């Protein structure tokens, strides 16, 4: 059995632990709220009193924490028990610049650290589904790759640049959160039109927003704003949406309207509405 440790046993961390125990790993867990860790004892996990106790003898240490500040706190607390050969796999969603600084500092101090954020929910973690992304030294990645491939369907290595996995995680979450906000606004328009929210989803049987997003995103990324849907016409449609919503709260459309107004005022109203990204794609990349 491989001895591993999980620090942070909320919903996602607990899912990972249950799956690891099911694969036959020897797992020690720690969580600030002990009850969340103690619940995993029924599956065979050993519950530690401190982060340092949790990592003693572990070949891999998995962090599933809240943010950069907590990661810094817990790494400092676990280091007295950390084996020199242990590899830390940090699954926490963190700020890219802080991640790069932390990784560089830890490697300079001899700590073997990889940033490994995920696109995995608790249920998927129990089934070893989803995506793990990794940034950090390739030699360390090669050592943990087989284990990570047991945790997820897809493991993507972004290279040795410490902050890339963190950056791609935030960009991916922007897609997820942004799409969720737009779905919320679609439901608001449905309410303003006396249509049941579930019925608005019938539109997805008529066209695939995912393929449209991919094709339009490619053109936008290349700065190709040849009009297929003029910005001024798109802005008119957004006005109609806002009028239909009335006083009902909206998550995304008001900000989209404001950005459209800025770009139209700059003289780009006749270009494709994707031109709202012009400032993002014209700068250094």
Tab-separated table of N, CA and C in Angstrom, residues 135-242:
chain	number	residue	atom	x	y	z
A	135	UNK	N	1.305	21.841	-12.906
A	135	UNK	CA	2.452	22.680	-13.252
A	135	UNK	C	3.557	22.445	-12.238
A	136	UNK	N	4.790	22.426	-12.735
A	136	UNK	CA	5.937	22.246	-11.849
A	136	UNK	C	7.000	21.392	-12.505
A	137	UNK	N	8.037	21.043	-11.766
A	137	UNK	CA	9.142	20.281	-12.345
A	137	UNK	C	8.679	18.973	-12.987
A	138	UNK	N	9.125	18.741	-14.202
A	138	UNK	CA	8.683	17.556	-14.931
A	138	UNK	C	9.112	16.274	-14.234
A	139	UNK	N	10.284	16.301	-13.620
A	139	UNK	CA	10.765	15.098	-12.929
A	139	UNK	C	9.825	14.702	-11.797
A	140	UNK	N	9.269	15.682	-11.094
A	140	UNK	CA	8.311	15.381	-10.032
A	140	UNK	C	6.992	14.894	-10.630
A	141	UNK	N	6.558	15.551	-11.707
A	141	UNK	CA	5.321	15.126	-12.355
A	141	UNK	C	5.416	13.675	-12.801
A	142	UNK	N	6.549	13.284	-13.381
A	142	UNK	CA	6.704	11.910	-13.856
A	142	UNK	C	6.544	10.918	-12.707
A	143	UNK	N	6.961	11.316	-11.512
A	143	UNK	CA	6.856	10.412	-10.368
A	143	UNK	C	5.411	10.228	-9.897
A	144	UNK	N	4.614	11.286	-9.971
A	144	UNK	CA	3.248	11.189	-9.446
A	144	UNK	C	2.201	10.949	-10.530
A	145	UNK	N	2.595	11.024	-11.795
A	145	UNK	CA	1.630	10.883	-12.881
A	145	UNK	C	0.789	9.607	-12.772
A	146	UNK	N	1.396	8.439	-12.522
A	146	UNK	CA	0.553	7.233	-12.433
A	146	UNK	C	-0.499	7.331	-11.333
A	147	UNK	N	-0.138	7.934	-10.205
A	147	UNK	CA	-1.102	8.079	-9.121
A	147	UNK	C	-2.197	9.072	-9.486
A	148	UNK	N	-1.820	10.174	-10.113
A	148	UNK	CA	-2.826	11.161	-10.518
A	148	UNK	C	-3.777	10.577	-11.554
A	149	UNK	N	-3.246	9.721	-12.425
A	149	UNK	CA	-4.103	9.097	-13.435
A	149	UNK	C	-5.113	8.139	-12.820
A	150	UNK	N	-4.875	7.719	-11.585
A	150	UNK	CA	-5.872	6.928	-10.878
A	150	UNK	C	-6.958	7.804	-10.267
A	151	UNK	N	-6.683	9.115	-10.140
A	151	UNK	CA	-7.629	10.036	-9.523
A	151	UNK	C	-8.604	10.644	-10.526
A	152	UNK	N	-8.238	10.669	-11.814
A	152	UNK	CA	-9.041	11.404	-12.793
A	152	UNK	C	-8.934	10.741	-14.157
A	153	UNK	N	-9.901	11.042	-15.014
A	153	UNK	CA	-9.862	10.521	-16.380
A	153	UNK	C	-8.756	11.172	-17.198
A	154	UNK	N	-8.516	12.462	-16.955
A	154	UNK	CA	-7.563	13.221	-17.748
A	154	UNK	C	-6.583	13.931	-16.838
A	155	UNK	N	-5.294	13.766	-17.114
A	155	UNK	CA	-4.240	14.491	-16.402
A	155	UNK	C	-3.446	15.264	-17.442
A	156	UNK	N	-3.451	16.584	-17.318
A	156	UNK	CA	-2.780	17.458	-18.281
A	156	UNK	C	-1.611	18.150	-17.612
A	157	UNK	N	-0.437	18.006	-18.206
A	157	UNK	CA	0.764	18.655	-17.668
A	157	UNK	C	1.041	19.906	-18.491
A	158	UNK	N	1.056	21.062	-17.825
A	158	UNK	CA	1.237	22.335	-18.507
A	158	UNK	C	2.697	22.762	-18.585
A	159	UNK	N	3.581	22.014	-17.945
A	159	UNK	CA	4.991	22.362	-18.025
A	159	UNK	C	5.541	22.879	-16.712
A	160	UNK	N	6.766	23.369	-16.768
A	160	UNK	CA	7.480	23.737	-15.548
A	160	UNK	C	7.186	25.155	-15.066
A	161	UNK	N	6.489	25.941	-15.848
A	161	UNK	CA	6.112	27.276	-15.390
A	161	UNK	C	5.114	27.131	-14.251
A	162	UNK	N	5.487	27.591	-13.076
A	162	UNK	CA	4.756	27.258	-11.861
A	162	UNK	C	3.300	27.728	-11.856
A	163	UNK	N	2.994	28.826	-12.537
A	163	UNK	CA	1.669	29.429	-12.387
A	163	UNK	C	0.658	29.007	-13.448
A	164	UNK	N	1.054	28.193	-14.426
A	164	UNK	CA	0.162	27.945	-15.561
A	164	UNK	C	-1.086	27.151	-15.182
A	165	UNK	N	-0.946	26.132	-14.360
A	165	UNK	CA	-2.127	25.365	-13.971
A	165	UNK	C	-3.102	26.249	-13.199
A	166	UNK	N	-2.567	27.118	-12.350
A	166	UNK	CA	-3.430	28.043	-11.604
A	166	UNK	C	-4.157	28.973	-12.551
A	167	UNK	N	-3.450	29.469	-13.577
A	167	UNK	CA	-4.079	30.377	-14.543
A	167	UNK	C	-5.171	29.660	-15.330
A	168	UNK	N	-4.873	28.449	-15.811
A	168	UNK	CA	-5.876	27.718	-16.578
A	168	UNK	C	-7.070	27.327	-15.712
A	169	UNK	N	-6.841	27.082	-14.441
A	169	UNK	CA	-7.971	26.767	-13.554
A	169	UNK	C	-8.898	27.969	-13.436
A	170	UNK	N	-8.348	29.160	-13.268
A	170	UNK	CA	-9.202	30.339	-13.172
A	170	UNK	C	-9.924	30.604	-14.488
A	171	UNK	N	-9.232	30.419	-15.610
A	171	UNK	CA	-9.892	30.620	-16.900
A	171	UNK	C	-11.023	29.602	-17.094
A	172	UNK	N	-10.775	28.368	-16.702
A	172	UNK	CA	-11.821	27.351	-16.808
A	172	UNK	C	-13.007	27.670	-15.924
A	173	UNK	N	-12.729	28.124	-14.710
A	173	UNK	CA	-13.827	28.478	-13.814
A	173	UNK	C	-14.580	29.708	-14.321
A	174	UNK	N	-13.867	30.592	-15.038
A	174	UNK	CA	-14.555	31.739	-15.641
A	174	UNK	C	-15.583	31.259	-16.666
A	175	UNK	N	-15.211	30.247	-17.470
A	175	UNK	CA	-16.193	29.652	-18.382
A	175	UNK	C	-17.389	29.104	-17.597
A	176	UNK	N	-17.100	28.335	-16.572
A	176	UNK	CA	-18.165	27.666	-15.822
A	176	UNK	C	-19.075	28.679	-15.129
A	177	UNK	N	-18.466	29.636	-14.434
A	177	UNK	CA	-19.253	30.618	-13.691
A	177	UNK	C	-19.973	31.563	-14.643
A	178	UNK	N	-19.253	31.984	-15.709
A	178	UNK	CA	-19.873	32.877	-16.673
A	178	UNK	C	-21.066	32.242	-17.364
A	179	UNK	N	-20.926	30.986	-17.774
A	179	UNK	CA	-22.045	30.289	-18.408
A	179	UNK	C	-23.199	30.107	-17.439
A	180	UNK	N	-22.862	29.822	-16.182
A	180	UNK	CA	-23.918	29.690	-15.178
A	180	UNK	C	-24.672	30.999	-14.986
A	181	UNK	N	-23.935	32.117	-14.997
A	181	UNK	CA	-24.584	33.424	-14.854
A	181	UNK	C	-25.499	33.708	-16.039
A	182	UNK	N	-25.041	33.342	-17.236
A	182	UNK	CA	-25.878	33.568	-18.419
A	182	UNK	C	-27.109	32.657	-18.420
A	183	UNK	N	-26.958	31.439	-17.940
A	183	UNK	CA	-28.122	30.560	-17.818
A	183	UNK	C	-29.128	31.180	-16.839
A	184	UNK	N	-28.621	31.740	-15.747
A	184	UNK	CA	-29.499	32.419	-14.799
A	184	UNK	C	-30.261	33.544	-15.481
A	185	UNK	N	-29.556	34.319	-16.328
A	185	UNK	CA	-30.219	35.421	-17.028
A	185	UNK	C	-31.234	34.910	-18.051
A	186	UNK	N	-30.927	33.788	-18.705
A	186	UNK	CA	-31.910	33.192	-19.614
A	186	UNK	C	-33.182	32.834	-18.841
A	187	UNK	N	-33.011	32.263	-17.654
A	187	UNK	CA	-34.183	31.927	-16.831
A	187	UNK	C	-34.958	33.191	-16.443
A	188	UNK	N	-34.226	34.293	-16.210
A	188	UNK	CA	-34.894	35.550	-15.872
A	188	UNK	C	-35.710	36.053	-17.062
A	189	UNK	N	-35.125	35.958	-18.273
A	189	UNK	CA	-35.877	36.340	-19.470
A	189	UNK	C	-37.096	35.438	-19.648
A	190	UNK	N	-36.923	34.171	-19.335
A	190	UNK	CA	-38.064	33.255	-19.427
A	190	UNK	C	-39.163	33.691	-18.464
A	191	UNK	N	-38.778	34.050	-17.250
A	191	UNK	CA	-39.772	34.498	-16.277
A	191	UNK	C	-40.471	35.762	-16.760
A	192	UNK	N	-39.690	36.667	-17.370
A	192	UNK	CA	-40.275	37.893	-17.892
A	192	UNK	C	-41.162	37.665	-19.094
A	193	UNK	N	-41.092	36.487	-19.687
A	193	UNK	CA	-41.891	36.159	-20.864
A	193	UNK	C	-42.954	35.104	-20.558
A	194	UNK	N	-43.128	34.811	-19.255
A	194	UNK	CA	-44.114	33.819	-18.815
A	194	UNK	C	-43.834	32.449	-19.426
A	195	UNK	N	-42.539	32.088	-19.424
A	195	UNK	CA	-42.097	30.773	-19.883
A	195	UNK	C	-41.420	30.077	-18.706
A	196	UNK	N	-41.694	28.807	-18.504
A	196	UNK	CA	-41.055	28.065	-17.421
A	196	UNK	C	-39.553	27.962	-17.682
A	197	UNK	N	-38.720	28.153	-16.652
A	197	UNK	CA	-37.263	28.074	-16.863
A	197	UNK	C	-36.829	26.800	-17.573
A	198	UNK	N	-37.407	25.665	-17.200
A	198	UNK	CA	-37.000	24.407	-17.823
A	198	UNK	C	-37.314	24.403	-19.305
A	199	UNK	N	-38.369	25.107	-19.694
A	199	UNK	CA	-38.728	25.132	-21.110
A	199	UNK	C	-37.726	25.945	-21.929
A	200	UNK	N	-37.063	26.917	-21.310
A	200	UNK	CA	-36.060	27.689	-22.047
A	200	UNK	C	-34.908	26.802	-22.495
A	201	UNK	N	-34.701	25.704	-21.793
A	201	UNK	CA	-33.614	24.800	-22.162
A	201	UNK	C	-33.896	24.031	-23.450
A	202	UNK	N	-35.127	24.095	-23.932
A	202	UNK	CA	-35.443	23.450	-25.210
A	202	UNK	C	-34.633	24.062	-26.350
A	203	UNK	N	-34.179	25.313	-26.168
A	203	UNK	CA	-33.334	25.938	-27.183
A	203	UNK	C	-32.072	25.128	-27.448
A	204	UNK	N	-31.607	24.416	-26.435
A	204	UNK	CA	-30.376	23.641	-26.587
A	204	UNK	C	-30.570	22.459	-27.527
A	205	UNK	N	-31.835	22.126	-27.813
A	205	UNK	CA	-32.096	21.082	-28.808
A	205	UNK	C	-32.005	21.633	-30.219
A	206	UNK	N	-32.006	22.961	-30.351
A	206	UNK	CA	-32.001	23.595	-31.670
A	206	UNK	C	-30.602	23.974	-32.138
A	207	UNK	N	-29.725	24.314	-31.191
A	207	UNK	CA	-28.353	24.666	-31.558
A	207	UNK	C	-27.434	24.364	-30.387
A	208	UNK	N	-26.157	24.236	-30.699
A	208	UNK	CA	-25.160	23.854	-29.703
A	208	UNK	C	-24.316	25.065	-29.343
A	209	UNK	N	-24.570	25.721	-28.198
A	209	UNK	CA	-23.774	26.888	-27.818
A	209	UNK	C	-22.292	26.571	-27.668
A	210	UNK	N	-21.965	25.318	-27.315
A	210	UNK	CA	-20.563	24.952	-27.134
A	210	UNK	C	-19.766	25.069	-28.420
A	211	UNK	N	-20.314	24.565	-29.519
A	211	UNK	CA	-19.596	24.657	-30.790
A	211	UNK	C	-19.539	26.094	-31.273
A	212	UNK	N	-20.611	26.851	-31.032
A	212	UNK	CA	-20.602	28.259	-31.400
A	212	UNK	C	-19.547	29.011	-30.600
A	213	UNK	N	-19.444	28.685	-29.327
A	213	UNK	CA	-18.464	29.336	-28.467
A	213	UNK	C	-17.044	29.055	-28.935
A	214	UNK	N	-16.780	27.811	-29.307
A	214	UNK	CA	-15.440	27.445	-29.751
A	214	UNK	C	-15.067	28.170	-31.032
A	215	UNK	N	-15.977	28.192	-31.998
A	215	UNK	CA	-15.682	28.834	-33.273
A	215	UNK	C	-15.519	30.346	-33.116
A	216	UNK	N	-16.454	30.974	-32.399
A	216	UNK	CA	-16.356	32.415	-32.206
A	216	UNK	C	-15.149	32.765	-31.343
A	217	UNK	N	-14.875	31.942	-30.339
A	217	UNK	CA	-13.713	32.201	-29.483
A	217	UNK	C	-12.421	32.196	-30.274
A	218	UNK	N	-12.297	31.290	-31.231
A	218	UNK	CA	-11.075	31.245	-32.051
A	218	UNK	C	-10.926	32.536	-32.844
A	219	UNK	N	-12.016	32.987	-33.475
A	219	UNK	CA	-11.946	34.238	-34.239
A	219	UNK	C	-11.598	35.413	-33.327
A	220	UNK	N	-12.215	35.476	-32.181
A	220	UNK	CA	-11.937	36.567	-31.248
A	220	UNK	C	-10.483	36.543	-30.792
A	221	UNK	N	-9.960	35.341	-30.511
A	221	UNK	CA	-8.578	35.242	-30.028
A	221	UNK	C	-7.587	35.710	-31.078
A	222	UNK	N	-7.979	35.600	-32.355
A	222	UNK	CA	-7.112	36.020	-33.456
A	222	UNK	C	-7.335	37.477	-33.842
A	223	UNK	N	-8.239	38.150	-33.126
A	223	UNK	CA	-8.537	39.537	-33.448
A	223	UNK	C	-9.326	39.696	-34.727
A	224	UNK	N	-10.061	38.659	-35.113
A	224	UNK	CA	-10.877	38.689	-36.327
A	224	UNK	C	-12.288	39.115	-35.937
A	225	UNK	N	-12.609	40.390	-36.199
A	225	UNK	CA	-13.906	40.919	-35.815
A	225	UNK	C	-14.764	41.278	-37.032
A	226	UNK	N	-14.512	40.581	-38.159
A	226	UNK	CA	-15.367	40.763	-39.330
A	226	UNK	C	-16.798	40.405	-38.937
A	227	UNK	N	-17.718	41.288	-39.246
A	227	UNK	CA	-19.053	41.183	-38.673
A	227	UNK	C	-19.871	40.042	-39.258
A	228	UNK	N	-20.347	39.173	-38.368
A	228	UNK	CA	-21.429	38.265	-38.708
A	228	UNK	C	-22.652	38.609	-37.845
A	229	UNK	N	-22.410	39.319	-36.750
A	229	UNK	CA	-23.464	39.816	-35.865
A	229	UNK	C	-22.950	41.151	-35.336
A	230	UNK	N	-23.370	42.239	-36.001
A	230	UNK	CA	-22.806	43.548	-35.680
A	230	UNK	C	-23.036	43.915	-34.223
A	231	UNK	N	-22.048	44.597	-33.652
A	231	UNK	CA	-22.117	44.981	-32.245
A	231	UNK	C	-23.351	45.838	-31.966
A	232	UNK	N	-23.669	46.790	-32.851
A	232	UNK	CA	-24.834	47.639	-32.595
A	232	UNK	C	-26.128	46.826	-32.586
A	233	UNK	N	-26.213	45.815	-33.447
A	233	UNK	CA	-27.402	44.972	-33.458
A	233	UNK	C	-27.464	44.082	-32.218
A	234	UNK	N	-26.308	43.567	-31.808
A	234	UNK	CA	-26.271	42.762	-30.592
A	234	UNK	C	-26.663	43.610	-29.383
A	235	UNK	N	-26.207	44.875	-29.388
A	235	UNK	CA	-26.553	45.768	-28.263
A	235	UNK	C	-28.050	46.048	-28.240
A	236	UNK	N	-28.661	46.177	-29.414
A	236	UNK	CA	-30.112	46.352	-29.464
A	236	UNK	C	-30.822	45.163	-28.842
A	237	UNK	N	-30.321	43.962	-29.156
A	237	UNK	CA	-30.939	42.758	-28.597
A	237	UNK	C	-30.771	42.707	-27.082
A	238	UNK	N	-29.617	43.127	-26.600
A	238	UNK	CA	-29.419	43.146	-25.153
A	238	UNK	C	-30.375	44.152	-24.509
A	239	UNK	N	-30.621	45.289	-25.195
A	239	UNK	CA	-31.609	46.236	-24.669
A	239	UNK	C	-32.972	45.560	-24.525
A	240	UNK	N	-33.355	44.783	-25.525
A	240	UNK	CA	-34.626	44.072	-25.450
A	240	UNK	C	-34.646	43.073	-24.297
A	241	UNK	N	-33.513	42.443	-24.072
A	241	UNK	CA	-33.419	41.502	-22.950
A	241	UNK	C	-33.609	42.218	-21.619
A	242	UNK	N	-32.945	43.354	-21.467
A	242	UNK	CA	-33.054	44.108	-20.217
A	242	UNK	C	-34.489	44.584	-20.009
